[in-house]
PDB file of C-alpha atoms in Angstrom:
ATOM      1  CA  MET A 741     -56.262  14.371 -69.643  1.00 42.00           C
ATOM      2  CA  SER A 742     -57.213  10.724 -69.886  1.00 40.00           C
ATOM      3  CA  SER A 743     -55.685  10.429 -73.366  1.00 40.00           C
ATOM      4  CA  LEU A 744     -52.429  11.929 -72.045  1.00 36.00           C
ATOM      5  CA  ARG A 745     -52.262   9.263 -69.332  1.00 40.00           C
ATOM      6  CA  ARG A 746     -52.963   6.529 -71.857  1.00 40.00           C
ATOM      7  CA  SER A 747     -50.290   7.927 -74.159  1.00 38.00           C
ATOM      8  CA  LEU A 748     -47.809   7.911 -71.290  1.00 39.00           C
ATOM      9  CA  LEU A 749     -48.711   4.302 -70.436  1.00 43.00           C
ATOM     10  CA  VAL A 750     -47.746   3.367 -73.987  1.00 43.00           C
ATOM     11  CA  LEU A 751     -44.715   5.667 -74.206  1.00 42.00           C
ATOM     12  CA  ILE A 752     -43.020   4.679 -70.939  1.00 47.00           C
ATOM     13  CA  PRO A 753     -42.762   0.923 -71.706  1.00 47.00           C
ATOM     14  CA  ALA A 754     -41.653   1.705 -75.266  1.00 43.00           C
ATOM     15  CA  LEU A 755     -38.849   3.922 -73.963  1.00 41.00           C
ATOM     16  CA  ALA A 756     -37.880   1.276 -71.408  1.00 44.00           C
ATOM     17  CA  LEU A 757     -37.666  -1.335 -74.167  1.00 39.00           C
ATOM     18  CA  LEU A 758     -35.675   1.009 -76.395  1.00 37.00           C
ATOM     19  CA  GLY A 759     -33.277   1.800 -73.547  1.00 41.00           C
ATOM     20  CA  ALA A 760     -32.811  -1.860 -72.741  1.00 42.00           C
ATOM     21  CA  CYS A 761     -32.063  -2.771 -76.347  1.00 42.00           C
ATOM     22  CA  GLY A 762     -29.674   0.093 -76.983  1.00 41.00           C
ATOM     23  CA  GLY A 763     -26.194   0.482 -75.553  1.00 39.00           C
ATOM     24  CA  GLY A 764     -25.008  -2.078 -73.106  1.00 39.00           C
ATOM     25  CA  ASP A 765     -21.954  -4.238 -72.783  1.00 41.00           C
ATOM     26  CA  ASP A 766     -20.507  -5.573 -76.026  1.00 39.00           C
ATOM     27  CA  ASP A 767     -18.065  -7.846 -74.202  1.00 41.00           C
ATOM     28  CA  ASP A 768     -19.698 -11.265 -74.399  1.00 41.00           C
ATOM     29  CA  SER A 769     -16.348 -13.041 -74.390  1.00 40.00           C
ATOM     30  CA  GLY A 770     -16.679 -13.973 -70.729  1.00 42.00           C
ATOM     31  CA  GLY A 771     -13.286 -12.435 -70.011  1.00 40.00           C
ATOM     32  CA  ASP A 772     -12.237 -11.428 -66.521  1.00 41.00           C
ATOM     33  CA  SER A 773     -13.776  -8.055 -65.784  1.00 39.00           C
ATOM     34  CA  GLY A 774     -12.575  -7.956 -62.205  1.00 39.00           C
ATOM     35  CA  ASP A 775     -15.552  -9.884 -60.860  1.00 40.00           C
ATOM     36  CA  SER A 776     -13.971 -12.996 -59.423  1.00 37.00           C
ATOM     37  CA  SER A 777     -16.772 -13.598 -56.934  1.00 37.00           C
ATOM     38  CA  ASP A 778     -18.229 -16.478 -58.894  1.00 37.00           C
ATOM     39  CA  GLN A 779     -20.394 -17.524 -55.980  1.00 36.00           C
ATOM     40  CA  SER A 780     -23.318 -19.522 -57.208  1.00 35.00           C
ATOM     41  CA  SER A 781     -26.496 -18.551 -55.416  1.00 34.00           C
ATOM     42  CA  SER A 782     -27.817 -22.023 -56.138  1.00 34.00           C
ATOM     43  CA  PRO A 783     -31.199 -21.015 -57.509  1.00 34.00           C
ATOM     44  CA  THR A 784     -34.178 -22.797 -56.080  1.00 33.00           C
ATOM     45  CA  THR A 785     -36.155 -24.925 -58.460  1.00 33.00           C
ATOM     46  CA  THR A 786     -39.706 -25.976 -57.736  1.00 32.00           C
ATOM     47  CA  SER A 787     -41.967 -26.428 -60.727  1.00 35.00           C
ATOM     48  CA  GLY A 788     -40.870 -25.244 -64.131  1.00 38.00           C
ATOM     49  CA  ASP A 789     -37.841 -22.963 -64.251  1.00 39.00           C
ATOM     50  CA  SER A 790     -37.875 -21.030 -60.986  1.00 37.00           C
ATOM     51  CA  ARG A 791     -34.975 -18.900 -59.850  1.00 38.00           C
ATOM     52  CA  SER A 792     -34.492 -16.415 -57.069  1.00 39.00           C
ATOM     53  CA  SER A 793     -32.163 -13.483 -56.645  1.00 39.00           C
ATOM     54  CA  ASN A 794     -30.547 -12.016 -53.589  1.00 41.00           C
ATOM     55  CA  GLY A 795     -27.437 -10.063 -54.441  1.00 53.00           C
ATOM     56  CA  ASP A 796     -26.194 -12.447 -57.127  1.00 62.00           C
ATOM     57  CA  VAL A 797     -29.119 -12.222 -59.536  1.00 71.00           C
ATOM     58  CA  ASP A 798     -29.905 -15.093 -61.909  1.00 77.00           C
ATOM     59  CA  ILE A 799     -32.772 -14.239 -64.253  1.00 86.00           C
ATOM     60  CA  PRO A 800     -33.919 -17.257 -66.297  1.00 89.00           C
ATOM     61  CA  GLU A 801     -34.450 -17.025 -70.045  1.00 90.00           C
ATOM     62  CA  ILE A 802     -38.181 -16.722 -70.609  1.00 93.00           C
ATOM     63  CA  LYS A 803     -39.494 -18.278 -73.824  1.00 94.00           C
ATOM     64  CA  ASP A 804     -40.154 -15.655 -76.526  1.00 95.00           C
ATOM     65  CA  GLY A 805     -43.760 -14.631 -76.928  1.00 94.00           C
ATOM     66  CA  ALA A 806     -46.486 -12.176 -76.062  1.00 96.00           C
ATOM     67  CA  PHE A 807     -48.412 -12.123 -72.813  1.00 96.00           C
ATOM     68  CA  ALA A 808     -51.994 -11.057 -73.401  1.00 91.00           C
ATOM     69  CA  ASP A 809     -53.356 -11.060 -69.881  1.00 94.00           C
ATOM     70  CA  GLY A 810     -51.686 -10.372 -66.562  1.00 97.00           C
ATOM     71  CA  GLU A 811     -52.026  -9.042 -63.046  1.00 98.00           C
ATOM     72  CA  VAL A 812     -49.676  -7.530 -60.484  1.00 98.00           C
ATOM     73  CA  HIS A 813     -50.298  -7.029 -56.774  1.00 98.00           C
ATOM     74  CA  VAL A 814     -48.083  -4.482 -54.999  1.00 98.00           C
ATOM     75  CA  GLU A 815     -47.797  -3.611 -51.301  1.00 98.00           C
ATOM     76  CA  VAL A 816     -45.842  -0.552 -50.158  1.00 97.00           C
ATOM     77  CA  SER A 817     -44.951  -0.013 -46.493  1.00 97.00           C
ATOM     78  CA  GLY A 818     -42.660   2.205 -44.452  1.00 96.00           C
ATOM     79  CA  ASP A 819     -42.974   5.977 -44.786  1.00 96.00           C
ATOM     80  CA  LYS A 820     -45.955   5.339 -47.113  1.00 95.00           C
ATOM     81  CA  ASP A 821     -48.470   2.505 -46.691  1.00 96.00           C
ATOM     82  CA  PHE A 822     -50.797   1.359 -49.474  1.00 97.00           C
ATOM     83  CA  LYS A 823     -51.476  -1.564 -51.795  1.00 97.00           C
ATOM     84  CA  PHE A 824     -52.964  -1.940 -55.238  1.00 98.00           C
ATOM     85  CA  ASP A 825     -53.688  -4.380 -58.074  1.00 98.00           C
ATOM     86  CA  LEU A 826     -53.261  -3.710 -61.782  1.00 98.00           C
ATOM     87  CA  LYS A 827     -53.970  -5.490 -65.059  1.00 98.00           C
ATOM     88  CA  GLY A 828     -51.397  -5.631 -67.826  1.00 98.00           C
ATOM     89  CA  ASN A 829     -49.502  -7.542 -70.486  1.00 97.00           C
ATOM     90  CA  GLY A 830     -45.987  -8.006 -71.816  1.00 97.00           C
ATOM     91  CA  ILE A 831     -43.517  -9.403 -74.278  1.00 97.00           C
ATOM     92  CA  ALA A 832     -40.451 -11.647 -74.154  1.00 96.00           C
ATOM     93  CA  THR A 833     -37.907 -11.595 -76.952  1.00 95.00           C
ATOM     94  CA  GLY A 834     -34.245 -12.550 -77.200  1.00 93.00           C
ATOM     95  CA  GLY A 835     -33.757 -13.018 -73.452  1.00 92.00           C
ATOM     96  CA  TYR A 836     -35.414  -9.699 -72.521  1.00 95.00           C
ATOM     97  CA  THR A 837     -38.862  -9.645 -70.923  1.00 96.00           C
ATOM     98  CA  LEU A 838     -40.920  -6.513 -70.338  1.00 97.00           C
ATOM     99  CA  LEU A 839     -44.168  -6.645 -68.371  1.00 98.00           C
ATOM    100  CA  THR A 840     -46.320  -3.528 -68.021  1.00 98.00           C
ATOM    101  CA  PHE A 841     -49.345  -3.013 -65.812  1.00 98.00           C
ATOM    102  CA  GLY A 842     -51.382   0.165 -65.559  1.00 97.00           C
ATOM    103  CA  SER A 843     -54.471   2.137 -64.651  1.00 97.00           C
ATOM    104  CA  ASP A 844     -55.378   5.813 -64.257  1.00 96.00           C
ATOM    105  CA  GLU A 845     -53.947   5.649 -60.726  1.00 96.00           C
ATOM    106  CA  ALA A 846     -50.693   3.729 -61.203  1.00 98.00           C
ATOM    107  CA  SER A 847     -48.289   1.886 -63.482  1.00 98.00           C
ATOM    108  CA  VAL A 848     -45.776  -0.882 -62.796  1.00 98.00           C
ATOM    109  CA  ILE A 849     -43.028  -1.973 -65.167  1.00 98.00           C
ATOM    110  CA  LEU A 850     -41.105  -5.210 -64.565  1.00 98.00           C
ATOM    111  CA  ALA A 851     -38.059  -5.846 -66.770  1.00 97.00           C
ATOM    112  CA  PHE A 852     -35.956  -9.014 -66.856  1.00 95.00           C
ATOM    113  CA  GLN A 853     -32.689  -9.517 -68.787  1.00 93.00           C
ATOM    114  CA  ALA A 854     -31.701 -13.193 -68.813  1.00 90.00           C
ATOM    115  CA  GLY A 855     -28.042 -14.035 -68.313  1.00 82.00           C
ATOM    116  CA  SER A 856     -26.949 -10.514 -67.354  1.00 75.00           C
ATOM    117  CA  LYS A 857     -25.402 -10.054 -63.924  1.00 71.00           C
ATOM    118  CA  ASP A 858     -24.805  -6.311 -64.436  1.00 76.00           C
ATOM    119  CA  GLU A 859     -28.085  -5.342 -66.101  1.00 86.00           C
ATOM    120  CA  ALA A 860     -30.613  -7.891 -64.870  1.00 91.00           C
ATOM    121  CA  GLY A 861     -33.533  -5.449 -65.000  1.00 94.00           C
ATOM    122  CA  GLY A 862     -35.758  -4.223 -62.231  1.00 96.00           C
ATOM    123  CA  LEU A 863     -39.048  -2.641 -61.362  1.00 96.00           C
ATOM    124  CA  SER A 864     -40.533   0.809 -61.692  1.00 98.00           C
ATOM    125  CA  ILE A 865     -43.615   1.955 -59.796  1.00 98.00           C
ATOM    126  CA  THR A 866     -45.442   5.182 -60.510  1.00 97.00           C
ATOM    127  CA  HIS A 867     -48.489   5.780 -58.328  1.00 97.00           C
ATOM    128  CA  THR A 868     -50.411   8.900 -57.404  1.00 96.00           C
ATOM    129  CA  LYS A 869     -48.941   8.474 -53.901  1.00 95.00           C
ATOM    130  CA  LEU A 870     -45.331   7.505 -54.718  1.00 97.00           C
ATOM    131  CA  ALA A 871     -42.834   6.943 -57.536  1.00 97.00           C
ATOM    132  CA  THR A 872     -39.901   4.566 -56.987  1.00 97.00           C
ATOM    133  CA  ALA A 873     -37.704   2.042 -58.759  1.00 97.00           C
ATOM    134  CA  GLY A 874     -35.190  -0.693 -57.971  1.00 96.00           C
ATOM    135  CA  ALA A 875     -32.802  -3.083 -59.713  1.00 95.00           C
ATOM    136  CA  TRP A 876     -32.884  -6.882 -59.375  1.00 94.00           C
ATOM    137  CA  GLY A 877     -29.984  -8.130 -57.288  1.00 91.00           C
ATOM    138  CA  THR A 878     -29.024  -4.666 -56.057  1.00 90.00           C
ATOM    139  CA  ASP A 879     -32.169  -3.227 -54.482  1.00 92.00           C
ATOM    140  CA  CYS A 880     -34.694  -6.007 -54.948  1.00 96.00           C
ATOM    141  CA  THR A 881     -35.101  -9.772 -55.061  1.00 94.00           C
ATOM    142  CA  VAL A 882     -37.236 -11.666 -57.537  1.00 94.00           C
ATOM    143  CA  THR A 883     -38.397 -15.242 -58.002  1.00 94.00           C
ATOM    144  CA  ILE A 884     -39.665 -16.270 -61.440  1.00 94.00           C
ATOM    145  CA  ASP A 885     -41.516 -19.465 -62.348  1.00 94.00           C
ATOM    146  CA  GLU A 886     -42.235 -20.167 -66.016  1.00 93.00           C
ATOM    147  CA  GLY A 887     -44.819 -22.745 -66.935  1.00 91.00           C
ATOM    148  CA  ALA A 888     -46.132 -23.739 -70.358  1.00 90.00           C
ATOM    149  CA  ASP A 889     -48.858 -21.068 -70.433  1.00 93.00           C
ATOM    150  CA  GLU A 890     -47.889 -18.704 -67.613  1.00 95.00           C
ATOM    151  CA  VAL A 891     -45.005 -16.766 -66.113  1.00 95.00           C
ATOM    152  CA  LYS A 892     -45.418 -15.776 -62.496  1.00 96.00           C
ATOM    153  CA  GLY A 893     -43.276 -14.627 -59.650  1.00 96.00           C
ATOM    154  CA  GLU A 894     -42.759 -12.648 -56.484  1.00 97.00           C
ATOM    155  CA  PHE A 895     -40.574  -9.638 -55.749  1.00 97.00           C
ATOM    156  CA  GLY A 896     -39.468  -7.667 -52.730  1.00 96.00           C
ATOM    157  CA  CYS A 897     -37.410  -4.554 -52.055  1.00 96.00           C
ATOM    158  CA  LYS A 898     -36.351  -3.661 -48.515  1.00 93.00           C
ATOM    159  CA  ASP A 899     -35.021  -0.117 -48.695  1.00 92.00           C
ATOM    160  CA  LEU A 900     -36.106   1.963 -51.683  1.00 96.00           C
ATOM    161  CA  GLU A 901     -36.251   5.724 -51.885  1.00 96.00           C
ATOM    162  CA  GLY A 902     -39.277   7.249 -53.525  1.00 96.00           C
ATOM    163  CA  ILE A 903     -40.893  10.598 -54.045  1.00 96.00           C
ATOM    164  CA  GLU A 904     -44.491  11.710 -54.042  1.00 94.00           C
ATOM    165  CA  PRO A 905     -45.375  12.987 -57.526  1.00 93.00           C
ATOM    166  CA  GLY A 906     -45.531  16.789 -57.516  1.00 92.00           C
ATOM    167  CA  SER A 907     -43.265  16.973 -54.466  1.00 90.00           C
ATOM    168  CA  VAL A 908     -39.556  16.845 -53.675  1.00 89.00           C
ATOM    169  CA  LYS A 909     -39.884  15.056 -50.353  1.00 92.00           C
ATOM    170  CA  THR A 910     -38.283  11.600 -50.298  1.00 95.00           C
ATOM    171  CA  TYR A 911     -39.614   8.543 -48.505  1.00 97.00           C
ATOM    172  CA  LYS A 912     -38.043   5.206 -47.502  1.00 97.00           C
ATOM    173  CA  VAL A 913     -40.299   2.286 -48.384  1.00 97.00           C
ATOM    174  CA  ARG A 914     -40.410  -1.486 -48.616  1.00 98.00           C
ATOM    175  CA  VAL A 915     -42.120  -2.968 -51.647  1.00 98.00           C
ATOM    176  CA  SER A 916     -43.406  -6.495 -52.066  1.00 97.00           C
ATOM    177  CA  GLY A 917     -45.713  -8.136 -54.524  1.00 97.00           C
ATOM    178  CA  ASN A 918     -46.438 -10.829 -57.043  1.00 98.00           C
ATOM    179  CA  PHE A 919     -47.256 -11.012 -60.728  1.00 98.00           C
ATOM    180  CA  SER A 920     -48.585 -13.436 -63.293  1.00 97.00           C
ATOM    181  CA  VAL A 921     -49.029 -13.198 -67.059  1.00 97.00           C
ATOM    182  CA  THR A 922     -50.457 -15.759 -69.474  1.00 96.00           C
ATOM    183  CA  ARG A 923     -49.469 -16.518 -73.065  1.00 91.00           C
TER     184      ARG A 923
END
């Protein structure tokens, strides 16, 4: 049973990466696609390259590389209340960043697509108590700060639907948390 869980922890991020690389919008010409709401959200900049999203998502390009060591802290509230911490790692390549964190009890996947307003990425949480997901800019906000040796950030989702694994009952939850990974 433990090897099945470990296999799934490897398979799920691989499928997420494959899905993110395949398909997508081939129109990089910047033509008018009906979105004339070019409202700049004026990203906040503190140290490094920090951006925040709230409706009009602006994911920064994260320097290509592998992240060997990372942590995520997640708090779920609403119809379900719990919090947890996980260890993980990730990769950034060609403007796409995938961070995965896992244990026998839970997994969290954070995906970031730089420069894409329509497919900016999002988060996926699978826990023994709840499974849910949300997209940056649509369901969730994210702030990312990239330093020389570390990428860190915070995220929050106000109104996500989730299900308890093995059940069909849905729950409304709020999710908040933070992450950091080192090169």
